[in-house]
Short mmCIF file of C-alpha atoms and ligand atoms in Angstrom, two decimals:
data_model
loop_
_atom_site.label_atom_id
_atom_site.label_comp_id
_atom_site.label_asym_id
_atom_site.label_seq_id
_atom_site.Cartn_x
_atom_site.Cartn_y
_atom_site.Cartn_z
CA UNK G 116 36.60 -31.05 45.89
CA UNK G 117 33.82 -33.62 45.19
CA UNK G 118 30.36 -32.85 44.26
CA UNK G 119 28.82 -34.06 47.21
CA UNK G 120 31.77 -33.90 49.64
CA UNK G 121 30.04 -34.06 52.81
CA UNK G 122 27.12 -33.90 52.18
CA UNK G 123 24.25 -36.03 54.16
CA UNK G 124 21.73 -37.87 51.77
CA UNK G 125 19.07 -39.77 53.12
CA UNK G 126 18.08 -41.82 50.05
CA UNK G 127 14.10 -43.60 49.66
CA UNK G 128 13.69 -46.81 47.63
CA UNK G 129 9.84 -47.17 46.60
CA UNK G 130 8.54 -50.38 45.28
CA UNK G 131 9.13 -50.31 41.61
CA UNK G 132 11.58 -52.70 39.02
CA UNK G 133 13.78 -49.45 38.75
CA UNK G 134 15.09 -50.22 42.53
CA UNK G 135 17.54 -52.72 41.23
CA UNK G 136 19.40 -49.17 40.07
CA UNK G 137 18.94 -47.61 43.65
CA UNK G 138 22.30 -49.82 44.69
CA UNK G 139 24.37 -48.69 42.07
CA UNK G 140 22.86 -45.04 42.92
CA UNK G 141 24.50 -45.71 46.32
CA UNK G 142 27.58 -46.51 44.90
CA UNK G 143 27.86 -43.02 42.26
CA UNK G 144 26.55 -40.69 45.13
CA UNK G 145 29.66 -42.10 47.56
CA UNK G 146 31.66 -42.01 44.69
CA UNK G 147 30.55 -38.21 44.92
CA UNK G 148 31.65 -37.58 48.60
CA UNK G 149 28.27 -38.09 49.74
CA UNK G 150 27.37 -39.96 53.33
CA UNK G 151 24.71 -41.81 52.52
CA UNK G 152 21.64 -43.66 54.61
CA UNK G 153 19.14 -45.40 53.02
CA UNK G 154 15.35 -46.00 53.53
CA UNK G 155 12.61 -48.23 52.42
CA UNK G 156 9.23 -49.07 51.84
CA UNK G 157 7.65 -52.16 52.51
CA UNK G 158 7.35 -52.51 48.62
CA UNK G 159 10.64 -51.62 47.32
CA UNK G 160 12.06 -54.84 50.11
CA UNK G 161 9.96 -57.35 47.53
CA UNK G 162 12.33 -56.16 44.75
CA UNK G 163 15.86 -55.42 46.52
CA UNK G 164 17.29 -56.66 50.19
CA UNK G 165 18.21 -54.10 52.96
CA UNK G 166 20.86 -56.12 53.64
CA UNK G 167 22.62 -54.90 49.97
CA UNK G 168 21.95 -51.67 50.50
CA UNK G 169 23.40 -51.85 53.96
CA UNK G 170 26.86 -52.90 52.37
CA UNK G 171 26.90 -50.46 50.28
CA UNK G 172 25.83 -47.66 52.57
CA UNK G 173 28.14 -48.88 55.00
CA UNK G 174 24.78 -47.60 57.47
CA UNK G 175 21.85 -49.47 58.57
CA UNK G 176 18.75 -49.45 56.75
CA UNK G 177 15.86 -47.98 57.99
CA UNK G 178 12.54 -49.50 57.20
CA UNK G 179 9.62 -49.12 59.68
CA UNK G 180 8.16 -46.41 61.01
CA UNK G 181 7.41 -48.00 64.93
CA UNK G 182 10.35 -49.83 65.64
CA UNK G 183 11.79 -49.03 69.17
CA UNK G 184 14.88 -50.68 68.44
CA UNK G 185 15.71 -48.83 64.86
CA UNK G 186 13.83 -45.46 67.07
CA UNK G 187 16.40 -45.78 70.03
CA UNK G 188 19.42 -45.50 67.22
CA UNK G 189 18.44 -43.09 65.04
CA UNK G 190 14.86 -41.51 65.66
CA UNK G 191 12.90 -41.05 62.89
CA UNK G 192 12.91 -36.63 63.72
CA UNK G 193 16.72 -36.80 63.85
CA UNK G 194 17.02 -39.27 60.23
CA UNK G 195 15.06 -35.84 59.44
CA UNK G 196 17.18 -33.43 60.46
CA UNK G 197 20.08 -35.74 59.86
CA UNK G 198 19.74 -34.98 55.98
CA UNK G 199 20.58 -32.18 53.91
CA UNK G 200 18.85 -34.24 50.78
CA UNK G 201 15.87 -36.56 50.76
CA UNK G 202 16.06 -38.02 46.88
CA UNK G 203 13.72 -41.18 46.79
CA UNK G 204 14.47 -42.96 43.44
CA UNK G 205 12.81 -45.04 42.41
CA UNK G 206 9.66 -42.75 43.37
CA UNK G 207 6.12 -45.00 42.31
CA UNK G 208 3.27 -43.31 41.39
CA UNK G 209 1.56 -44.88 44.95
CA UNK G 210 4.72 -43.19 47.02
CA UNK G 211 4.22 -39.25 44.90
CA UNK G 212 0.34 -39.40 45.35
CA UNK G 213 0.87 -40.08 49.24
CA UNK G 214 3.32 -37.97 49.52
CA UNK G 215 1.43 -35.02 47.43
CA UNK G 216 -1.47 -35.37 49.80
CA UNK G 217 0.62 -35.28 52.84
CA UNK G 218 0.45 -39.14 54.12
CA UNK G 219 3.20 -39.96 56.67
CA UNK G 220 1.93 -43.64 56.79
CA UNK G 221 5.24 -45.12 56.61
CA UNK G 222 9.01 -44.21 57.47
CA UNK G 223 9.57 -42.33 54.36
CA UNK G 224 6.57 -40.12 54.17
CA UNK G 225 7.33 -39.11 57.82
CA UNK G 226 10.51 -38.28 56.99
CA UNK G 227 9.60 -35.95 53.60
CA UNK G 228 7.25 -34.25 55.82
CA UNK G 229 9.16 -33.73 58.97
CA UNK G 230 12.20 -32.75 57.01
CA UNK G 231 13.72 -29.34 56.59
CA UNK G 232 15.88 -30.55 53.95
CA UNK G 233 15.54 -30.39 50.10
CA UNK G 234 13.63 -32.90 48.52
CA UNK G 235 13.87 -34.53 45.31
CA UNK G 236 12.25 -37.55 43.23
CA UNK G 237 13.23 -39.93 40.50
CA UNK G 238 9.99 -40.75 39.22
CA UNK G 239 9.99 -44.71 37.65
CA UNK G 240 6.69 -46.01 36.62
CA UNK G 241 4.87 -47.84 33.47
CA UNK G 242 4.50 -45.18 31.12
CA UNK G 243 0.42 -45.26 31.16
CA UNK G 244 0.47 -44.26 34.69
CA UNK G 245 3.19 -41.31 34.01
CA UNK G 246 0.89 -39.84 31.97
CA UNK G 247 -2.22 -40.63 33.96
CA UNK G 248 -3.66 -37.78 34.78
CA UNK G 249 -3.93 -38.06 38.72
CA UNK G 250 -0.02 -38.71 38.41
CA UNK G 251 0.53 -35.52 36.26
CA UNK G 252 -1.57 -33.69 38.80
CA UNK G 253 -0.02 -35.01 41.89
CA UNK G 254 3.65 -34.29 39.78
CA UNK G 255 2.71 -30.66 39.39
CA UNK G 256 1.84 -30.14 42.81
CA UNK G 257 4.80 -31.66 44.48
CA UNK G 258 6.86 -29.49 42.19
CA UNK G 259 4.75 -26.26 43.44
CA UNK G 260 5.77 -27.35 47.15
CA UNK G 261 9.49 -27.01 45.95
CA UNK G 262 10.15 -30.94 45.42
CA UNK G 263 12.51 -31.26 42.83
CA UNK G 264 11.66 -34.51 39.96
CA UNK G 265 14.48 -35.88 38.31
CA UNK G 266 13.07 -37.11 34.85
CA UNK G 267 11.76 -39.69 34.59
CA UNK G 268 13.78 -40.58 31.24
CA UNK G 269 11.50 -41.97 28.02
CA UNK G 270 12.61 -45.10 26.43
CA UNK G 271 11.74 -48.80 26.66
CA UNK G 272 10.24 -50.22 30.06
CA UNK G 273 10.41 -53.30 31.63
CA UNK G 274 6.67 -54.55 30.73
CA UNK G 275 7.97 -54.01 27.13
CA UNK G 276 5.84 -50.89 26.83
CA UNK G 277 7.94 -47.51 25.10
CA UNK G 278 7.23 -44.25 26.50
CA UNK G 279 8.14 -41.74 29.63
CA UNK G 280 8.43 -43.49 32.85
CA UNK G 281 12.29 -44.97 33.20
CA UNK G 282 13.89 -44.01 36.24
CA UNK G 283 17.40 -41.92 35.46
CA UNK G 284 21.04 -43.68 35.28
CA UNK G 285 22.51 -43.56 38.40
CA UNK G 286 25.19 -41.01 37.56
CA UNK G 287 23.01 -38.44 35.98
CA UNK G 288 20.72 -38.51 39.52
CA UNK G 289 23.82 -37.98 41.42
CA UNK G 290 24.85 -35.17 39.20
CA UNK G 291 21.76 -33.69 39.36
CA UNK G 292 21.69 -34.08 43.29
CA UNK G 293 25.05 -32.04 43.14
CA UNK G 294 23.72 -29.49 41.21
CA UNK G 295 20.87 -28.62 44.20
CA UNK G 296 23.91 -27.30 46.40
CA UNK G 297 24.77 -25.14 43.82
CA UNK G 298 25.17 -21.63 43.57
CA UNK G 299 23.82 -21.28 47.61
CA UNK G 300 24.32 -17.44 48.67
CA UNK G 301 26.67 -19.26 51.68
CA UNK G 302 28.10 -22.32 49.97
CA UNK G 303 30.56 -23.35 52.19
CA UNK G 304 31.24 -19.87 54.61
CA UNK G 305 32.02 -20.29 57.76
CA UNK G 306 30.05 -18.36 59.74
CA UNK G 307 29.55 -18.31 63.98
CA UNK G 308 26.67 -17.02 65.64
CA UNK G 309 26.09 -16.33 69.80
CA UNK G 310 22.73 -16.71 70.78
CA UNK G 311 19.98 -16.40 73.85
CA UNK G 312 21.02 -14.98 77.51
CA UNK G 313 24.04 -15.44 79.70
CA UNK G 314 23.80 -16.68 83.15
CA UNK G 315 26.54 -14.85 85.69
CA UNK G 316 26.04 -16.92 88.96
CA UNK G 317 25.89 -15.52 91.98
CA UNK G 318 25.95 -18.34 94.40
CA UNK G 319 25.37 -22.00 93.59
CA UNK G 320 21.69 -21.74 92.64
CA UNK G 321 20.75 -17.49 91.67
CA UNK G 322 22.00 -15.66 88.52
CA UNK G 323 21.73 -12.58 86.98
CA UNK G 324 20.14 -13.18 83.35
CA UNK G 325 17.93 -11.61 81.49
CA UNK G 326 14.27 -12.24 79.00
CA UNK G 327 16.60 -13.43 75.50
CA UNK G 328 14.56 -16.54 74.19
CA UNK G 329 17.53 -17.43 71.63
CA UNK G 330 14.30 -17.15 68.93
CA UNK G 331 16.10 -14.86 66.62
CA UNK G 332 19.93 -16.42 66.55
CA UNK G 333 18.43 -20.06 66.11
CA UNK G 334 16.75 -18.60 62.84
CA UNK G 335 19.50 -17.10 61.94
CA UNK G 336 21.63 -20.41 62.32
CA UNK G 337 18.89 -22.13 60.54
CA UNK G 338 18.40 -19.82 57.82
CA UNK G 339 22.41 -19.20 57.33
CA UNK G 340 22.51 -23.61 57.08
CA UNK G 341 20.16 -23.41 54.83
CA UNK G 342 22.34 -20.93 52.78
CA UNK G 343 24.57 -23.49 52.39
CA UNK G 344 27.04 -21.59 55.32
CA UNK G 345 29.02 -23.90 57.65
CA UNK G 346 27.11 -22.85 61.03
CA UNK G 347 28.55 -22.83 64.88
CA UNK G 348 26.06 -21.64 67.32
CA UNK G 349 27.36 -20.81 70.56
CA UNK G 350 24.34 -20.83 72.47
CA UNK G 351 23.30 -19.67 76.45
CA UNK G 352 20.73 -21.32 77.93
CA UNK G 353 17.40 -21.69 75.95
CA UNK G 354 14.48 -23.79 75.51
CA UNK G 355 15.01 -24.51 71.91
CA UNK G 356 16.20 -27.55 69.82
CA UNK G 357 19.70 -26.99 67.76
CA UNK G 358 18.50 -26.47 64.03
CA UNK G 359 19.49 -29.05 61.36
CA UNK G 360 23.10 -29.24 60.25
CA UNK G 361 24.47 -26.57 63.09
CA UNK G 362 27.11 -27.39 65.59
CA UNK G 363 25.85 -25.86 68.58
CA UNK G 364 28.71 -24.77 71.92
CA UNK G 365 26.21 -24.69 75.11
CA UNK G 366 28.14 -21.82 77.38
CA UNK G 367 26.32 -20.34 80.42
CA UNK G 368 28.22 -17.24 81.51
CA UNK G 369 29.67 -14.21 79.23
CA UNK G 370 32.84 -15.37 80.43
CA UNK G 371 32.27 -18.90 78.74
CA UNK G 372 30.95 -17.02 75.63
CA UNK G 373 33.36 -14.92 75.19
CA UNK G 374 35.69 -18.31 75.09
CA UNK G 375 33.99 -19.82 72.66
CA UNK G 376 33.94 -17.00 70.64
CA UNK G 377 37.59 -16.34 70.44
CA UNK G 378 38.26 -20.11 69.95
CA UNK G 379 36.75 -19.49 66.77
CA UNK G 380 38.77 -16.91 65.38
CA UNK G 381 41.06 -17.90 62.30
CA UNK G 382 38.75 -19.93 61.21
CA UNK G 383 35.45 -18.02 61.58
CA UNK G 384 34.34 -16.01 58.37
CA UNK G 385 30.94 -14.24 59.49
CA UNK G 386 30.29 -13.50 62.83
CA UNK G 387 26.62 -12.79 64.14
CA UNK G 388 26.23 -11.55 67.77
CA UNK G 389 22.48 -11.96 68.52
CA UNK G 390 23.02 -13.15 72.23
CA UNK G 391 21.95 -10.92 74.84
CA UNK G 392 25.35 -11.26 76.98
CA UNK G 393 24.91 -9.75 80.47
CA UNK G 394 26.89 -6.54 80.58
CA UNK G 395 28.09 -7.25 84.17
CA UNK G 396 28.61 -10.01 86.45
CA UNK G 397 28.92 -10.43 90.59
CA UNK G 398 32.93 -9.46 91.11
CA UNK G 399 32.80 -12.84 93.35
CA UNK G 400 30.29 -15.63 92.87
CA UNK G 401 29.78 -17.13 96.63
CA UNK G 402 30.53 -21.15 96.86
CA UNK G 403 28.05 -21.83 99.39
CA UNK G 404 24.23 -20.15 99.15
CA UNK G 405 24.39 -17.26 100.38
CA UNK G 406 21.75 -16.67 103.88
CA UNK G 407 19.06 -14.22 104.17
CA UNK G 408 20.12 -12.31 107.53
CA UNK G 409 20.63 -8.57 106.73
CA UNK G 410 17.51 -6.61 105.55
CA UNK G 411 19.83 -5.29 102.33
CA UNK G 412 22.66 -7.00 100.71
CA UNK G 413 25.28 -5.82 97.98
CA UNK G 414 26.48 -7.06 95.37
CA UNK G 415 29.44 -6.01 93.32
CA UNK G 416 29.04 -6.48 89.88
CA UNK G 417 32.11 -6.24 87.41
CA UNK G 418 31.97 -5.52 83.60
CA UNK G 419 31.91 -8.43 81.26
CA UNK G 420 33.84 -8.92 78.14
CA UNK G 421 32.01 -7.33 74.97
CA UNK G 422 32.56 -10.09 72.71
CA UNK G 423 31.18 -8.62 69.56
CA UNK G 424 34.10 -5.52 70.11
CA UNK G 425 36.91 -8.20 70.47
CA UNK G 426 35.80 -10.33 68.24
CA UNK G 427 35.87 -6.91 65.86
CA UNK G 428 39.25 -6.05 66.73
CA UNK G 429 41.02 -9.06 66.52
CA UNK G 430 43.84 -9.58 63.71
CA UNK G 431 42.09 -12.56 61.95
CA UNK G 432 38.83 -10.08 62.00
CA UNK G 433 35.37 -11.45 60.28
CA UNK G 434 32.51 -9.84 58.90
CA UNK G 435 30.77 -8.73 61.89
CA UNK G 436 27.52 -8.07 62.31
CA UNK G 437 25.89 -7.12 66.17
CA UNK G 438 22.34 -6.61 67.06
CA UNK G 439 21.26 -3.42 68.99
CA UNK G 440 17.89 -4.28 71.12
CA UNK G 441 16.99 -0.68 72.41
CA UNK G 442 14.11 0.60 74.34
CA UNK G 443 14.58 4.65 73.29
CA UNK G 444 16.35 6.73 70.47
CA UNK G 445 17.05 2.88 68.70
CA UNK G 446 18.44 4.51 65.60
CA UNK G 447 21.01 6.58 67.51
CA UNK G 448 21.86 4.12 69.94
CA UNK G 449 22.95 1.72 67.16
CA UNK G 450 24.34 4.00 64.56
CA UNK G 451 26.76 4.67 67.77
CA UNK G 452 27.22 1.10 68.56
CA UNK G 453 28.02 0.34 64.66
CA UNK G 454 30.72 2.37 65.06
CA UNK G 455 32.24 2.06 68.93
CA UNK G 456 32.32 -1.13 68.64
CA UNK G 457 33.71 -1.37 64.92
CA UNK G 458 31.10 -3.89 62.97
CA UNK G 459 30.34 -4.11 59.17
CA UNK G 460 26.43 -4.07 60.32
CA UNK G 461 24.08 -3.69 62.79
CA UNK G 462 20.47 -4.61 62.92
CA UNK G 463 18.60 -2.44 65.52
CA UNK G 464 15.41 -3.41 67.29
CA UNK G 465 13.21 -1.87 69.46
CA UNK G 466 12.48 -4.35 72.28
CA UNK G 467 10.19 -1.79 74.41
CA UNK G 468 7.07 -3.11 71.97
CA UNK G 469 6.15 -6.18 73.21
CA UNK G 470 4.55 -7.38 70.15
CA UNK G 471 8.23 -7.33 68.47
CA UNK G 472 11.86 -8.35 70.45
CA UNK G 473 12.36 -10.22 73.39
CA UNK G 474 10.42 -13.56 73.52
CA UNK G 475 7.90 -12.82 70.74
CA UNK G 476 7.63 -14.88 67.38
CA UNK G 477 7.86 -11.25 64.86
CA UNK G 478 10.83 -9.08 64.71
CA UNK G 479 10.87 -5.50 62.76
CA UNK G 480 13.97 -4.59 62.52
CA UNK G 481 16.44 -1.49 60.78
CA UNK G 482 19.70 -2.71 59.30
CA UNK G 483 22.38 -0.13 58.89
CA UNK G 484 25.79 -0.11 57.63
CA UNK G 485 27.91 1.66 55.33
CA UNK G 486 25.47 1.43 52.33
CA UNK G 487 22.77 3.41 54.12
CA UNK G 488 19.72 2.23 56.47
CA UNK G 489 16.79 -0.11 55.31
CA UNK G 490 13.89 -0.85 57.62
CA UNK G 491 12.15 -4.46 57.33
CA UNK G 492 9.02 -4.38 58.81
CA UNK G 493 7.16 -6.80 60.74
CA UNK G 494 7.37 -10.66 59.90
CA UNK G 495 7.82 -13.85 61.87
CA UNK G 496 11.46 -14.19 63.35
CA UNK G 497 12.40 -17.36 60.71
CA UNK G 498 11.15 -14.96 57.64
CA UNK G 499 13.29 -12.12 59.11
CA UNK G 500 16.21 -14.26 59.69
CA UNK G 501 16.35 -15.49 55.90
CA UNK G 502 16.10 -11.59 54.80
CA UNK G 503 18.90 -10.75 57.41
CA UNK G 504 21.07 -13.56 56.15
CA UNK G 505 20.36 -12.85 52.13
CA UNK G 506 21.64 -9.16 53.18
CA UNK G 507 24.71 -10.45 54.56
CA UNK G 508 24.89 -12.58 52.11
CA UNK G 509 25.17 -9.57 49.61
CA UNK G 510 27.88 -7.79 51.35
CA UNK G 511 29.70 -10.51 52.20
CA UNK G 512 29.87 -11.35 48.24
CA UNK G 513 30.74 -7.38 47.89
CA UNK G 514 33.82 -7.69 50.72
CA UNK G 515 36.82 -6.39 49.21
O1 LIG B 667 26.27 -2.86 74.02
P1 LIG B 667 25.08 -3.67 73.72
O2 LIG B 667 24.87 -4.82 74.67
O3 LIG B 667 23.82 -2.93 73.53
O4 LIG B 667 25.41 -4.28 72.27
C1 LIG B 667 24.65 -5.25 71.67
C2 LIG B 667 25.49 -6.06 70.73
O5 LIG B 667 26.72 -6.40 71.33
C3 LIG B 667 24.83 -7.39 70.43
O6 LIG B 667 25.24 -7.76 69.14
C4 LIG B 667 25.42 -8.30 71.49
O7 LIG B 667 25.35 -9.66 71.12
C5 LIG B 667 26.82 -7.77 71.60
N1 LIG B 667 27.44 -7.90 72.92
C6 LIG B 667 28.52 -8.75 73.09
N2 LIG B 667 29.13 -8.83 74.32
C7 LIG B 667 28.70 -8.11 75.35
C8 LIG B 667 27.60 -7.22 75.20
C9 LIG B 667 26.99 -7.17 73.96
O8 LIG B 667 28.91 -9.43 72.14
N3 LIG B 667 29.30 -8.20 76.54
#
């Protein structure tokens, strides 16, 4: 498989001489596997043309920051989430010191802030301002934050001067872009997840449903993408945007869920059941609304697939993992769910403290499975959800 196969890389052209390289950097990270789209600043246009890094990238390039007509393709929040790697090379010393002191005054500083994706610079400047000290300072701090800097490479310059400042060949940046999808505790899993409540209808405008936000499975989507895992959420209704690089199913009833669930099987790895399905459903859901006459009405409900069980039992069988939101005796109630209903893990909560569970931003949660029981205590829901998904992570890479 290629390095890059797949993989979405947004790349940023500063104004600098080394841009000239930027369209041969198009052509290695292709060569790679990589889909690429390309940005620039107003300065790196004075040194190359959009229009030749538009044949290369076979994409349109992106340029300004208020254009309705670029904003009605491709928005400048979804170019964000679009990418799984921002690498701006050449990177000027003008384009790190914004950036380090969090600027979004043009496309490409919006999108390196509004980005959940990795970041990483080629640094290409006159040697004097390398080692300028406001350029050292600004370098350090952008590496703190997590940016990754790519040289720059010491040798002779354009201006004639010899020193540190030359951006990197065009192959080496696209090697080392491969190398930040490395060794990613989910690199390449395929892993499903069901999140937020069901709907059953009962007529053509009620439902039974219940308080499940979706909070905790989007995290988990999020953080599991970020582990490098191959992510299908199959969602129920919910307020909340789909995270970056996860296919998301919209289903309404268990009934759907359950559907979507088993349509994944064979090809599913890791399954997380974090929805809050409703356990039963009206035996009939009326066509027409139904009309307030009698002083009491009935309705039959019927039980509703448990999708975490099948999915458990079925031949092709993932790692399974359920969720166990109790009110009373938590620990019980989901050391007998771990095993009734066959998982690898469950992670109990206690959703009768409304500072933790149903709606709320912080989780604690207890996580038991074969290897024993281990209590993580209070932290926001995306922090919880990149614990929950390193522990999987570790039995998964334990599985037999
Ligand atoms: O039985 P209980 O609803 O408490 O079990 C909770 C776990 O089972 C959760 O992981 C939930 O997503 C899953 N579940 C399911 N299908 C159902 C009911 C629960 O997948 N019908």
């Amino acid at each position: 498989m290629k390095q890059l196969s797949n993989r979405q890389i947004l790349l940023g052209i500063t104004g600098g001489i080394a841009a000239y390289k930027s369209a041969e950097l198009v052509r290695r990270l292709k060569d790679h596997g990589a889909n690429v789209r390309v940005v620039m600043t107003a300065a790196a246009m004075e040194f190359i043309t959009p229009l030749t890094l538009q044949a290369l990238s076979g994409n349109p390039v992106h340029t300004t920051l208020l254009d309705p007509e670029a904003e009605a393709g491709m928005g400048h929040i979804e170019l964000a989430r679009w990418a799984d790697l921002i690498l701006v090379a050449p990177a000027s010393a003008d384009f790190m010191a914004r950036l380090a002191n969090g600027r979004g005054d043009d496309l490409l500083t919006t999108l390196c802030l509004a980005t959940p994706a990795r970041i990483a610079l080629a640094p290409a400047m006159n040697q004097g301002m390398w080692r300028d000290a406001a350029t050292q300072d600004n370098a350090e701090l952008l590496r703190q934050r997590g940016i990754a800097l790519f040289g720059p490479a010491a040798g002779e310059q354009a201006c004639g001067d010899v020193g540190p400042g030359r951006m990197m060949e065009a192959e080496q940046l696209a090697e080392l872009a491969a190398t930040l999808f490395e060794g990613r505790a989910l690199d390449g899993v395929q892993l499903c997840i069901t999140a937020g409540p069901t709907r059953e209808a009962i007529d053509p405008v009620r439902y039974i449903s219940n308080h499940s936000s979706g909070k905790m499975g989007y995290a988990l989507a999020e953080a599991a993408a970020d582990a490098g895992a191959q992510v299908t959420l199959i969602s129920g209704p919910t307020q909340l945007a789909c995270p970056a690089r996860v296919q998301r199913i919209d289903v309404v009833s268990a009934e759907d869920m359950y559907q979507a669930s088993m349509a994944q099987m064979g090809s599913c790895q890791v399954f997380i059941a974090c929805a809050a399905v409703a356990d039963y459903r009206p035996a009939k859901a009326e066509e027409q609304k139904i009309k307030k006459s009698r002083d009491t009405m009935h309705i039959e409900l019927i039980r509703n697939p448990d999708i975490v069980s099948a999915v458990a039992g079925h031949p092709q069988r993932p790692y399974t993992v359920g969720f166990a939101a109790e009110t009373q005796d938590v620990l019980r109630y989901a050391r007998d769910k771990l095993q009734r209903k066959n998982l690898d893990m469950i992670v109990a909560n206690d959703v009768s403290d409304s500072r933790i569970g149903f709606n709320s931003d912080d989780n604690t949660v207890t996580v038991i499975d074969a290897n024993g029981e281990q209590r993580i205590e209070q932290m926001g829901k995306r922090q919880l959800a990149r614990q929950l998904i390193a522990n999987i992570a570790t039995r998964w890479s334990q599985r037999d």
